Coordinates of N, CA and C in Angstrom, one line a residue:
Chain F
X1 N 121.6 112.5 65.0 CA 121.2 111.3 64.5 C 122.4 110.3 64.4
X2 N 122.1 109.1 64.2 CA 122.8 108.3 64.3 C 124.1 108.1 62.7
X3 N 124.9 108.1 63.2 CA 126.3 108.1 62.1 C 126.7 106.5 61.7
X4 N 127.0 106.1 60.4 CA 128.1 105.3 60.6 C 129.0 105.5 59.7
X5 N 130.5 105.4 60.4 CA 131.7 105.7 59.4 C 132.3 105.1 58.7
X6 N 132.7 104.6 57.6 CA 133.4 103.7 56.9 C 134.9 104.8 56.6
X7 N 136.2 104.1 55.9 CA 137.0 105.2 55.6 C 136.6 104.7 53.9
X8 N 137.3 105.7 53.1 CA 136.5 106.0 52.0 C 137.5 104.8 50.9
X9 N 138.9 104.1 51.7 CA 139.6 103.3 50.5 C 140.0 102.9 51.2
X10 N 140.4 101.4 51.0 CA 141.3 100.2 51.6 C 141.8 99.8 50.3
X11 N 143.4 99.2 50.3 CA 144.3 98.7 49.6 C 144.7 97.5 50.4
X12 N 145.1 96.2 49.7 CA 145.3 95.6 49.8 C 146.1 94.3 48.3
X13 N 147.2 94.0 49.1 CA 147.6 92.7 47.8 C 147.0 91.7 47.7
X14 N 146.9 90.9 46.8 CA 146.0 89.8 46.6 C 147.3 88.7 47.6
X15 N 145.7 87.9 48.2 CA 146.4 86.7 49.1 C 146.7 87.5 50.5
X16 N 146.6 88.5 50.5 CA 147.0 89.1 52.1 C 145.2 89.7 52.5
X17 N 145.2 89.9 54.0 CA 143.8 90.2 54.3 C 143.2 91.4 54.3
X18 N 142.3 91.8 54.2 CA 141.7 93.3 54.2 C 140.5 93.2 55.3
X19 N 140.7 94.6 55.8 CA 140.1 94.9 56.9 C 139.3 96.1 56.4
X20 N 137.7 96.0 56.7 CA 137.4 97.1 56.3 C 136.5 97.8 57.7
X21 N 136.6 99.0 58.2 CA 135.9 98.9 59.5 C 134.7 99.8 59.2
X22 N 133.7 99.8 60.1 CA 132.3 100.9 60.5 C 132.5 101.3 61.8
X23 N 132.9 102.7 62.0 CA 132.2 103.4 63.5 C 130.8 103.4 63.8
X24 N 130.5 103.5 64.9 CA 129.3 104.3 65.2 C 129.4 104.1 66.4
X25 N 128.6 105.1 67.5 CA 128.3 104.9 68.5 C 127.7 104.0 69.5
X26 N 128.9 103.3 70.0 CA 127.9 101.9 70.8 C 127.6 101.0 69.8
X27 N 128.1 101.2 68.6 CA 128.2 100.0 67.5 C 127.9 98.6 67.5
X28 N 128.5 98.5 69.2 CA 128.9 96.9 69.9 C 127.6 96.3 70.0
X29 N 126.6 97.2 70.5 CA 125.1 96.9 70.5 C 124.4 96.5 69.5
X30 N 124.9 96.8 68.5 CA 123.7 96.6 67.7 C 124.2 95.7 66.4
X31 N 123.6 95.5 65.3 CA 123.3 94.3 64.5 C 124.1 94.9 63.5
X32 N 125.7 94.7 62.6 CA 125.7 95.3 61.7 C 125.7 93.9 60.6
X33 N 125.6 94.8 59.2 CA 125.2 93.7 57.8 C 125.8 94.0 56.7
X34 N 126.7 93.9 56.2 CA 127.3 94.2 55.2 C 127.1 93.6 53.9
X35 N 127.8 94.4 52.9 CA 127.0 94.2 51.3 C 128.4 94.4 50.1
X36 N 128.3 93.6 49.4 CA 129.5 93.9 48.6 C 129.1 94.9 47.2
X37 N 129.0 95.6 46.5 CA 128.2 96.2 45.7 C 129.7 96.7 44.3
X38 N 129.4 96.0 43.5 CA 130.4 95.9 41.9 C 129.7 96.8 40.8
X39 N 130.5 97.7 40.1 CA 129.9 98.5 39.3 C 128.9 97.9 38.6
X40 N 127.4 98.1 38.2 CA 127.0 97.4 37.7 C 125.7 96.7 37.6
X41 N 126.4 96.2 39.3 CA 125.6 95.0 39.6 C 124.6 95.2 40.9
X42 N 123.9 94.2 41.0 CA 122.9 94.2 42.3 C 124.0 94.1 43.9
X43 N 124.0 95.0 44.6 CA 124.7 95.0 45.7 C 124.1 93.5 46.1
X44 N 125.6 92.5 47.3 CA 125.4 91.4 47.4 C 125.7 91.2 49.2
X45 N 124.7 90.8 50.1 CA 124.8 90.6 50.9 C 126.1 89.8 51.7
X46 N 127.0 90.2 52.2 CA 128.4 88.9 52.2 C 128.6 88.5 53.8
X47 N 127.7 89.6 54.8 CA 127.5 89.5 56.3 C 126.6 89.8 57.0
X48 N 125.6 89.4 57.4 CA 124.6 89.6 58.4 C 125.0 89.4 60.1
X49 N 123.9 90.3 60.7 CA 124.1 89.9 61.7 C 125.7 89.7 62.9
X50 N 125.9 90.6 62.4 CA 127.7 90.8 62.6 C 128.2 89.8 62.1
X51 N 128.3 88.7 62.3 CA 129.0 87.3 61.8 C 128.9 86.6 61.4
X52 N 127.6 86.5 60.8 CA 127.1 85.6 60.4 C 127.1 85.5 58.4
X53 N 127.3 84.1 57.9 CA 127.7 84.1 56.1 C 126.4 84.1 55.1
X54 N 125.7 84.4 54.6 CA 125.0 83.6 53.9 C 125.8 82.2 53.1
X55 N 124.6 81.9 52.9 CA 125.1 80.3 51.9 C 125.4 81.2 50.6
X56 N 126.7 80.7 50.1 CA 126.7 80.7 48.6 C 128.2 81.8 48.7
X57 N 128.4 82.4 50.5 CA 129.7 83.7 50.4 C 130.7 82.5 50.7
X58 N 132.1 83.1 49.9 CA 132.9 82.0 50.8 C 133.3 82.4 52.3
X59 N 134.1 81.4 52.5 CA 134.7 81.6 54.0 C 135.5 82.4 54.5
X60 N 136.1 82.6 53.2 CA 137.0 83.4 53.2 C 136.6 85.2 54.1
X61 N 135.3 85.2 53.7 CA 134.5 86.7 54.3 C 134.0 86.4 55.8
X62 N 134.5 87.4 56.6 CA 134.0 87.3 58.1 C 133.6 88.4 58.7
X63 N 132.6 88.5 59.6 CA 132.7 90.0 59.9 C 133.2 90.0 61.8
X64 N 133.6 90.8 62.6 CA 133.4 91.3 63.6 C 132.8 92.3 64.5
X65 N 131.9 92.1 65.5 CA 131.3 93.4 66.2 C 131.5 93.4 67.9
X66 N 132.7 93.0 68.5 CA 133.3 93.0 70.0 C 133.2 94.4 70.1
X67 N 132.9 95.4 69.4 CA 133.2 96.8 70.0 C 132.9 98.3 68.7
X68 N 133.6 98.9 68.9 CA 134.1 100.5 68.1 C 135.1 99.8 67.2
X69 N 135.5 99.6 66.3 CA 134.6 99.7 64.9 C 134.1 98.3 65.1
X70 N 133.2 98.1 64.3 CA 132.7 96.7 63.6 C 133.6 96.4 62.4
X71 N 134.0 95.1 61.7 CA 134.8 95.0 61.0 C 134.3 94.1 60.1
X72 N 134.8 94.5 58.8 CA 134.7 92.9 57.9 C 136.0 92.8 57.5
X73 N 136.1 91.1 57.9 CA 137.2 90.7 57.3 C 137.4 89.7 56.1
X74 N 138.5 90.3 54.7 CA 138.8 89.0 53.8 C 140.1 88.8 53.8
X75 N 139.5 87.5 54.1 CA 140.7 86.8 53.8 C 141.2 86.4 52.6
X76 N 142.8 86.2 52.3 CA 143.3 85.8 50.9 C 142.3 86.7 49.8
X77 N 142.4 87.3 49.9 CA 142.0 88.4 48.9 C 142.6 88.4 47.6
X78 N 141.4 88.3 46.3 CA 141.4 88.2 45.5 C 141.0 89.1 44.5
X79 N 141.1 89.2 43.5 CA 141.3 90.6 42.2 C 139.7 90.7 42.3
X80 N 139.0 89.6 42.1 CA 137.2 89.5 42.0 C 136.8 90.2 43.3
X81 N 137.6 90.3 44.4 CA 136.6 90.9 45.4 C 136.9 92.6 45.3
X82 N 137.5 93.1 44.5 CA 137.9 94.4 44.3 C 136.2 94.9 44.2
X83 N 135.5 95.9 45.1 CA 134.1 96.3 44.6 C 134.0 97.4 46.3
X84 N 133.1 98.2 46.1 CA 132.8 98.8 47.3 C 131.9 97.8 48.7
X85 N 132.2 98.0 49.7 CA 132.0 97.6 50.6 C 130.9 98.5 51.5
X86 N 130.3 98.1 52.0 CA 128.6 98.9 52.9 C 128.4 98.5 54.1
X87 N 128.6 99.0 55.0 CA 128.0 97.9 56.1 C 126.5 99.0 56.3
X88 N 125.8 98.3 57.5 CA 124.4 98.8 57.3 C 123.6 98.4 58.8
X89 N 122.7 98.8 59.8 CA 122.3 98.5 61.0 C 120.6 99.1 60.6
X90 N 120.1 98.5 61.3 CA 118.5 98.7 61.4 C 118.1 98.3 62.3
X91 N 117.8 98.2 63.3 CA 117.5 97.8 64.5 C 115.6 97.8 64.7
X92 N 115.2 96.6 65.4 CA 113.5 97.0 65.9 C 113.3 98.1 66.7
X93 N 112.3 98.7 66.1 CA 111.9 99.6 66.9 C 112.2 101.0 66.1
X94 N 113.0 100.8 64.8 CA 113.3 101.9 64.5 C 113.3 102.2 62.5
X95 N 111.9 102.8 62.6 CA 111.6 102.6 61.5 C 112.2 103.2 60.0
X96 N 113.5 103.0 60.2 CA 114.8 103.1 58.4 C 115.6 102.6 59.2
X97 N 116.9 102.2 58.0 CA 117.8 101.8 58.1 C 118.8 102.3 57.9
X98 N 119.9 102.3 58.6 CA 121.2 103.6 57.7 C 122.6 102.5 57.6
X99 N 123.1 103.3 56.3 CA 124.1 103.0 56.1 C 125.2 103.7 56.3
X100 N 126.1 103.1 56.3 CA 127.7 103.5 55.4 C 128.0 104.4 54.9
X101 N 129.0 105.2 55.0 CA 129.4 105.6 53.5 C 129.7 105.2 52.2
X102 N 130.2 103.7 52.7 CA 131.1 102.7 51.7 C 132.7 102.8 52.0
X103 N 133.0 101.5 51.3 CA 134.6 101.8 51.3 C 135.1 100.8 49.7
X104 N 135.6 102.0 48.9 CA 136.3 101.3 47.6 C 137.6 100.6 48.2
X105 N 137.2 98.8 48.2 CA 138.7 97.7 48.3 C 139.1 97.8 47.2
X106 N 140.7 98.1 46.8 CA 141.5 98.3 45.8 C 142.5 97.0 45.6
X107 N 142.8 96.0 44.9 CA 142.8 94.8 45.0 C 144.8 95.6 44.3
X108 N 146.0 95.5 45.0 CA 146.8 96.5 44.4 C 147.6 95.3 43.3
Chain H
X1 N 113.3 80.0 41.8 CA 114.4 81.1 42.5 C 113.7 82.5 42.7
X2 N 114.0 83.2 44.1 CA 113.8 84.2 44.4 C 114.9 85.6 43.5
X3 N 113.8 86.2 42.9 CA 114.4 87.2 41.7 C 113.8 88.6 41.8
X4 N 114.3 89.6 42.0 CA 113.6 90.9 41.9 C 114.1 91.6 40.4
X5 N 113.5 92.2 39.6 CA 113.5 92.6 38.3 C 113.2 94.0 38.1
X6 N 113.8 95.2 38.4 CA 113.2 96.7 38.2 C 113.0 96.9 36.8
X7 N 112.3 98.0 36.8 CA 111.6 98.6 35.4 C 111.0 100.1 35.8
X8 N 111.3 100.7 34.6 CA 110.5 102.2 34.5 C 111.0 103.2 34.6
X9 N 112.5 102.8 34.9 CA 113.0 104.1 34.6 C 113.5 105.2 33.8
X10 N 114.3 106.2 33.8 CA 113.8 107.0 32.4 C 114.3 107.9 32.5
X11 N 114.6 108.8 31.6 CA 114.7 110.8 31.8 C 113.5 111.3 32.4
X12 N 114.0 112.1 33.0 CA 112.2 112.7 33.2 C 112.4 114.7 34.1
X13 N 111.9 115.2 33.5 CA 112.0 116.5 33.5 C 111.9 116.8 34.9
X14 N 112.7 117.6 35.8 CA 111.8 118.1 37.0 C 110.6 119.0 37.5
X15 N 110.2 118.6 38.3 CA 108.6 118.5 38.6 C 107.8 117.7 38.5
X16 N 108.5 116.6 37.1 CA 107.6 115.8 36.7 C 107.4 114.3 37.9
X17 N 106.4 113.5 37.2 CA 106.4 112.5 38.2 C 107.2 111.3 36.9
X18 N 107.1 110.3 38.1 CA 107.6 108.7 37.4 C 107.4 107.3 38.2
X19 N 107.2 106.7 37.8 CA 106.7 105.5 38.9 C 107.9 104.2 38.3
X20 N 108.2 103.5 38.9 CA 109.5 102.5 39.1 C 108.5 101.1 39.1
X21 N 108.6 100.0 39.0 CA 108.4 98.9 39.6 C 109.2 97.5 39.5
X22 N 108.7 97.0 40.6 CA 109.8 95.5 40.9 C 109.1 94.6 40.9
X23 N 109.2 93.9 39.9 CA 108.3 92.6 39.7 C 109.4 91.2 40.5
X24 N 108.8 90.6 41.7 CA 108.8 89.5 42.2 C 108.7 88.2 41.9
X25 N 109.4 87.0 42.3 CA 109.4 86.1 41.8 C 110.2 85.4 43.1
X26 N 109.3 83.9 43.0 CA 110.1 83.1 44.5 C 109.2 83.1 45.7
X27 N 108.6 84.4 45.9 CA 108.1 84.4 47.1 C 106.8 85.6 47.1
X28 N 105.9 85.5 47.7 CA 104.9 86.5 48.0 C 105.4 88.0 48.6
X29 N 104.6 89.4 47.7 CA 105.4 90.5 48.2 C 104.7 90.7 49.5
X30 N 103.4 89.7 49.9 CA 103.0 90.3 51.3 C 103.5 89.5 52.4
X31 N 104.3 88.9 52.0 CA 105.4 87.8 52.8 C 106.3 89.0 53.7
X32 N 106.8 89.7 52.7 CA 107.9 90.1 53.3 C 108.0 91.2 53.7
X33 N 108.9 92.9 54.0 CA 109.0 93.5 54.0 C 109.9 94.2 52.8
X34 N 109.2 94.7 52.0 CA 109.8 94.9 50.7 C 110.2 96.7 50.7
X35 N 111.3 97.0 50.0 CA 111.9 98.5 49.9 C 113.0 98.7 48.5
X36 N 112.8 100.4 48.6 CA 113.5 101.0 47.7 C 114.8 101.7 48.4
X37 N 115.9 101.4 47.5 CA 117.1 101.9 48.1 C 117.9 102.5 46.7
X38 N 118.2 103.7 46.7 CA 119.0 104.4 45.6 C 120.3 105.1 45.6
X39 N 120.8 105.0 44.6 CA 122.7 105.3 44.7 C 122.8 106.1 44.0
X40 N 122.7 107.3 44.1 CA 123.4 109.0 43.2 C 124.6 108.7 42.0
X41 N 124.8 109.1 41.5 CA 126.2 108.8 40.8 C 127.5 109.7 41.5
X42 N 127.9 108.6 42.0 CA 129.5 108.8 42.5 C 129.1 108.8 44.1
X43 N 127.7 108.4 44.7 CA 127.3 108.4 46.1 C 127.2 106.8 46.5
X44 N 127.3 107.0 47.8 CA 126.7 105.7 48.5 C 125.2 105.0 48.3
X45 N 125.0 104.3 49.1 CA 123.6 103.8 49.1 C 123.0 104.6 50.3
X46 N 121.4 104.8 49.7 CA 121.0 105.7 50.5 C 119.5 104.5 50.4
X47 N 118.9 104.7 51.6 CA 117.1 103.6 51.9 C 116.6 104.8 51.6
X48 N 115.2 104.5 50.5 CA 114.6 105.1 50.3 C 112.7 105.2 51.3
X49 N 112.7 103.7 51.1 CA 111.1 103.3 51.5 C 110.8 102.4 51.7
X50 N 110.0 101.8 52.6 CA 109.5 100.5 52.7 C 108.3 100.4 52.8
X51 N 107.6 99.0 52.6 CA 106.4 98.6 52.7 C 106.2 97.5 53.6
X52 N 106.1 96.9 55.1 CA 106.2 96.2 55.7 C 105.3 95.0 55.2
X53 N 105.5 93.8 55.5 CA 104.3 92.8 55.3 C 102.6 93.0 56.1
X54 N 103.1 93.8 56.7 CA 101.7 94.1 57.2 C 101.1 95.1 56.8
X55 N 101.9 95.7 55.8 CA 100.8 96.9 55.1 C 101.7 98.3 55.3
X56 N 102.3 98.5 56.5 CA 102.9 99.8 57.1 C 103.9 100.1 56.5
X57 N 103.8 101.5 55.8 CA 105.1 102.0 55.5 C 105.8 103.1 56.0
X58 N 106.9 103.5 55.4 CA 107.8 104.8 56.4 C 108.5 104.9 54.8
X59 N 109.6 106.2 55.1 CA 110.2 107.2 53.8 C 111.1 107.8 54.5
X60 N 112.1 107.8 53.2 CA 113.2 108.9 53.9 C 112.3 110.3 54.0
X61 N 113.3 111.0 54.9 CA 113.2 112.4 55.1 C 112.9 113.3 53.3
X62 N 113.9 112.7 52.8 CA 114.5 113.3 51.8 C 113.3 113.2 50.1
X63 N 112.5 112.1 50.9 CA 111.2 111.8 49.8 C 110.2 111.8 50.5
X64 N 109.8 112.0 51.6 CA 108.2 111.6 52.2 C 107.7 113.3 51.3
X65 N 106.2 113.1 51.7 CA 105.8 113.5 50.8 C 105.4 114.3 49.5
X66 N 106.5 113.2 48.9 CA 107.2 113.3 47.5 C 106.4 111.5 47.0
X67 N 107.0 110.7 47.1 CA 107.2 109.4 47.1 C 106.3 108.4 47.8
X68 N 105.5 107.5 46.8 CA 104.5 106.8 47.4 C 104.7 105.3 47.0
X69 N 105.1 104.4 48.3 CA 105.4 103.1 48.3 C 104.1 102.4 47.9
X70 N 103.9 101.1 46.9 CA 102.4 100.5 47.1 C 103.1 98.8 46.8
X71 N 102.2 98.0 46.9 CA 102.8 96.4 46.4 C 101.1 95.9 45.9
X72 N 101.4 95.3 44.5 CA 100.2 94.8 44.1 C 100.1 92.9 44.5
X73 N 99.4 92.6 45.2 CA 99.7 91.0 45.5 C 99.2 90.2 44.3
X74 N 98.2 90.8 43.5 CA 98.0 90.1 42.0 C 98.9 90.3 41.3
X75 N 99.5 91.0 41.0 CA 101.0 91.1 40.1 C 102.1 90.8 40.3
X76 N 102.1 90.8 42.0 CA 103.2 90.0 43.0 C 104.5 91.4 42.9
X77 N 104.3 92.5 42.4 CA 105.0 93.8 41.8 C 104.8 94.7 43.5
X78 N 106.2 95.2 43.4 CA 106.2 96.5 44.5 C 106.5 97.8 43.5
X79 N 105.9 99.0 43.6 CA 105.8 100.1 42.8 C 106.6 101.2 43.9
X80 N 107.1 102.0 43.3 CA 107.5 103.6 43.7 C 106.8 104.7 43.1
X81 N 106.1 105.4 43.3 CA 105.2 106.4 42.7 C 106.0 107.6 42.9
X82 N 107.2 108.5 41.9 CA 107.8 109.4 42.5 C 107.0 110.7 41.7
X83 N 106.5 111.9 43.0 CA 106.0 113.0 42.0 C 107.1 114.2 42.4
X84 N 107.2 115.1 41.3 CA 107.5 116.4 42.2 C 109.0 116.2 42.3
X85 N 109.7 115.3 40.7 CA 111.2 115.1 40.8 C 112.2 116.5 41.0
X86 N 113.2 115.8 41.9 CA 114.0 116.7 41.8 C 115.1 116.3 40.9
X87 N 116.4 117.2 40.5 CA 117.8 116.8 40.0 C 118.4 116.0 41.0
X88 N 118.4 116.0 42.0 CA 119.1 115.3 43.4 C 118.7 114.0 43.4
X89 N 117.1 113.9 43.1 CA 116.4 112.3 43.3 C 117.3 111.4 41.8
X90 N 118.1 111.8 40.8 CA 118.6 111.0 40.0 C 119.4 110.3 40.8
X91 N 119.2 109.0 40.0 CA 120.1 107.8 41.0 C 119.8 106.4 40.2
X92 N 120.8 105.2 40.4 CA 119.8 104.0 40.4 C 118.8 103.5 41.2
X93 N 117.6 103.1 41.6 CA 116.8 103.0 41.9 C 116.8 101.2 42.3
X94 N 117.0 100.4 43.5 CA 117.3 98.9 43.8 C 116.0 98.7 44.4
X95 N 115.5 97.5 44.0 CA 114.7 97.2 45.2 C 115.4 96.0 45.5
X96 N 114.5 96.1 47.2 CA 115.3 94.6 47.7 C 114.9 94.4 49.2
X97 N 114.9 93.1 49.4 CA 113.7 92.5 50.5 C 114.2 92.6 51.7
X98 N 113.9 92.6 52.6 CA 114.4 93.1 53.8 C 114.3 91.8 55.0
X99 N 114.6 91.4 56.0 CA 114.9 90.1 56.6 C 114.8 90.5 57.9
X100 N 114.7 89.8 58.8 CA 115.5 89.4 60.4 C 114.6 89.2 61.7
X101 N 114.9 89.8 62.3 CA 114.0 89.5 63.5 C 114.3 90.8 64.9
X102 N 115.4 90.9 65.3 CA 115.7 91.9 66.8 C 116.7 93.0 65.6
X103 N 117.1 92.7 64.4 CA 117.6 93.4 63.0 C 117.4 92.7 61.8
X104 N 117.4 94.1 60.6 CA 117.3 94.0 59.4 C 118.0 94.0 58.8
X105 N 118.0 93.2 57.6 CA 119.0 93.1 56.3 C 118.3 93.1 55.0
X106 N 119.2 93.5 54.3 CA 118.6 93.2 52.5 C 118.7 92.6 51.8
X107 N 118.1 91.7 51.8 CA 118.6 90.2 50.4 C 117.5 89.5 50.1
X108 N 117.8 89.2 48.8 CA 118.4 89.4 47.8 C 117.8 90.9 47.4
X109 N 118.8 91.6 46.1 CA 118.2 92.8 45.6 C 118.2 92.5 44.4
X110 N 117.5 93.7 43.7 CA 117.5 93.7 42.0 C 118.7 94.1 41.3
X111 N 118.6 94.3 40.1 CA 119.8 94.9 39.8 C 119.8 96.8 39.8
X112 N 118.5 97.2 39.5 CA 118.3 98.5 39.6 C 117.8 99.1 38.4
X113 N 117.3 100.1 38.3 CA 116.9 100.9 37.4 C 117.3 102.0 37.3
X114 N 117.2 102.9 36.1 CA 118.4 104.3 36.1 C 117.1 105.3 36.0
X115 N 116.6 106.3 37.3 CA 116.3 107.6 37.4 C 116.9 108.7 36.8
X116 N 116.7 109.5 35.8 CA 117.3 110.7 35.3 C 116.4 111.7 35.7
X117 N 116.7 112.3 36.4 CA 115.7 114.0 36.3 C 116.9 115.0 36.0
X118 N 116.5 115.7 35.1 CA 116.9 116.6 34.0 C 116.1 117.4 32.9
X119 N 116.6 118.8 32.9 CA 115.8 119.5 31.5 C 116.6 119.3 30.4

């Protein structure tokens, strides 16, 4: 069955960028969507569709999918984006969706 | 504004049943493709179940016939019917709407509700 890998922690200083990546197989192909999720709270949608923002994310969040891994990128990283990270693929044709493992961003 | 709201969660013995629901707001639940997705404590997010806008649903491995997805359009409410709890099924409990077109996404979600199964 299909995998996808996140690593389990990313560190980063605030104001410098974080990279958070997803394996999977042939990854390149397919739609990934990522989710910010804060103890707490309602996990928050911050990438769709490999690259694409919702209204209301800043700019500062970007994603990439040219290949093995898929990536989200923040930029100027700030103490508030400190929260687990998800990315997530679903494709037509295929009836669930799988995630991530997650990755705890540690804001140092 | 488009809002999802959980409710029902609880302790609840194993074997026993428990039913969850997501009351809607914003938008019709036969609009969309609406689902359950839950987080273990100290686990990831795991998709539980959906209810397509056309009626059709699917289940994890890990709940099908355990777990019964339904959506009431007069109440505008998506329900989780869970029987036959295990200790494993404890978790928060999110619902949250699903999107796209050639792929899917989840947005917006609720905030969740807290499953306990325990003696």
């Amino acid at each position: 069955s299909y995998v996808l890998t996140q690593p389990p922690s990313v560190s980063v200083a605030p104001g410098k960028t974080a990279r958070i990546t997803c394996g999977g197989n042939n990854i390149g192909t397919k739609s990934v969507h990522w989710y910010q999720h804060k103890p707490g709270q309602a996990p928050v949608m911050v990438i769709y569709s490999n690259s694409d923002r919702p209204s209301g994310i800043p700019e500062r969040f970007s994603g990439s999918n040219s290949g093995n891994p898929a990536t989200l990128i923040i930029s100027r990283v700030e103490v508030g984006d400190e929260a687990d990270y998800y990315c997530q693929v679903w494709e037509r044709g295929s009836d669930h969706p799988l995630f991530g493992g997650g990755t705890k961003l540690t804001v140092l | 504004e488009v809002q999802l709201v959980e409710s029902g969660g609880g302790l609840v013995q194993p074997g026993k049943s428990l039913r969850v629901s997501c009351a809607v707001s914003g938008f019709a639940v036969t609009t969309y493709s609406m689902n359950w997705v839950r987080q273990a404590p100290g686990k990831g997010l795991e998709w539980v179940s959906v209810v397509h806008a056309g009626g059709g649903t699917h289940y994890a491995d890990s709940v099908r016939g355990r777990f019964t997805i339904s959506r009431d359009s007069s109440k505008n409410t998506v329900d989780l019917q869970m029987n036959s709890l295990r200790v494993d099924d404890t978790a928060v409990y999110y619902c949250a709407r699903s999107s796209g077109w050639d792929s899917f996404w989840f947005d917006p979600w609720g905030q969740g509700t807290l499953v306990t199964v325990s003696s």
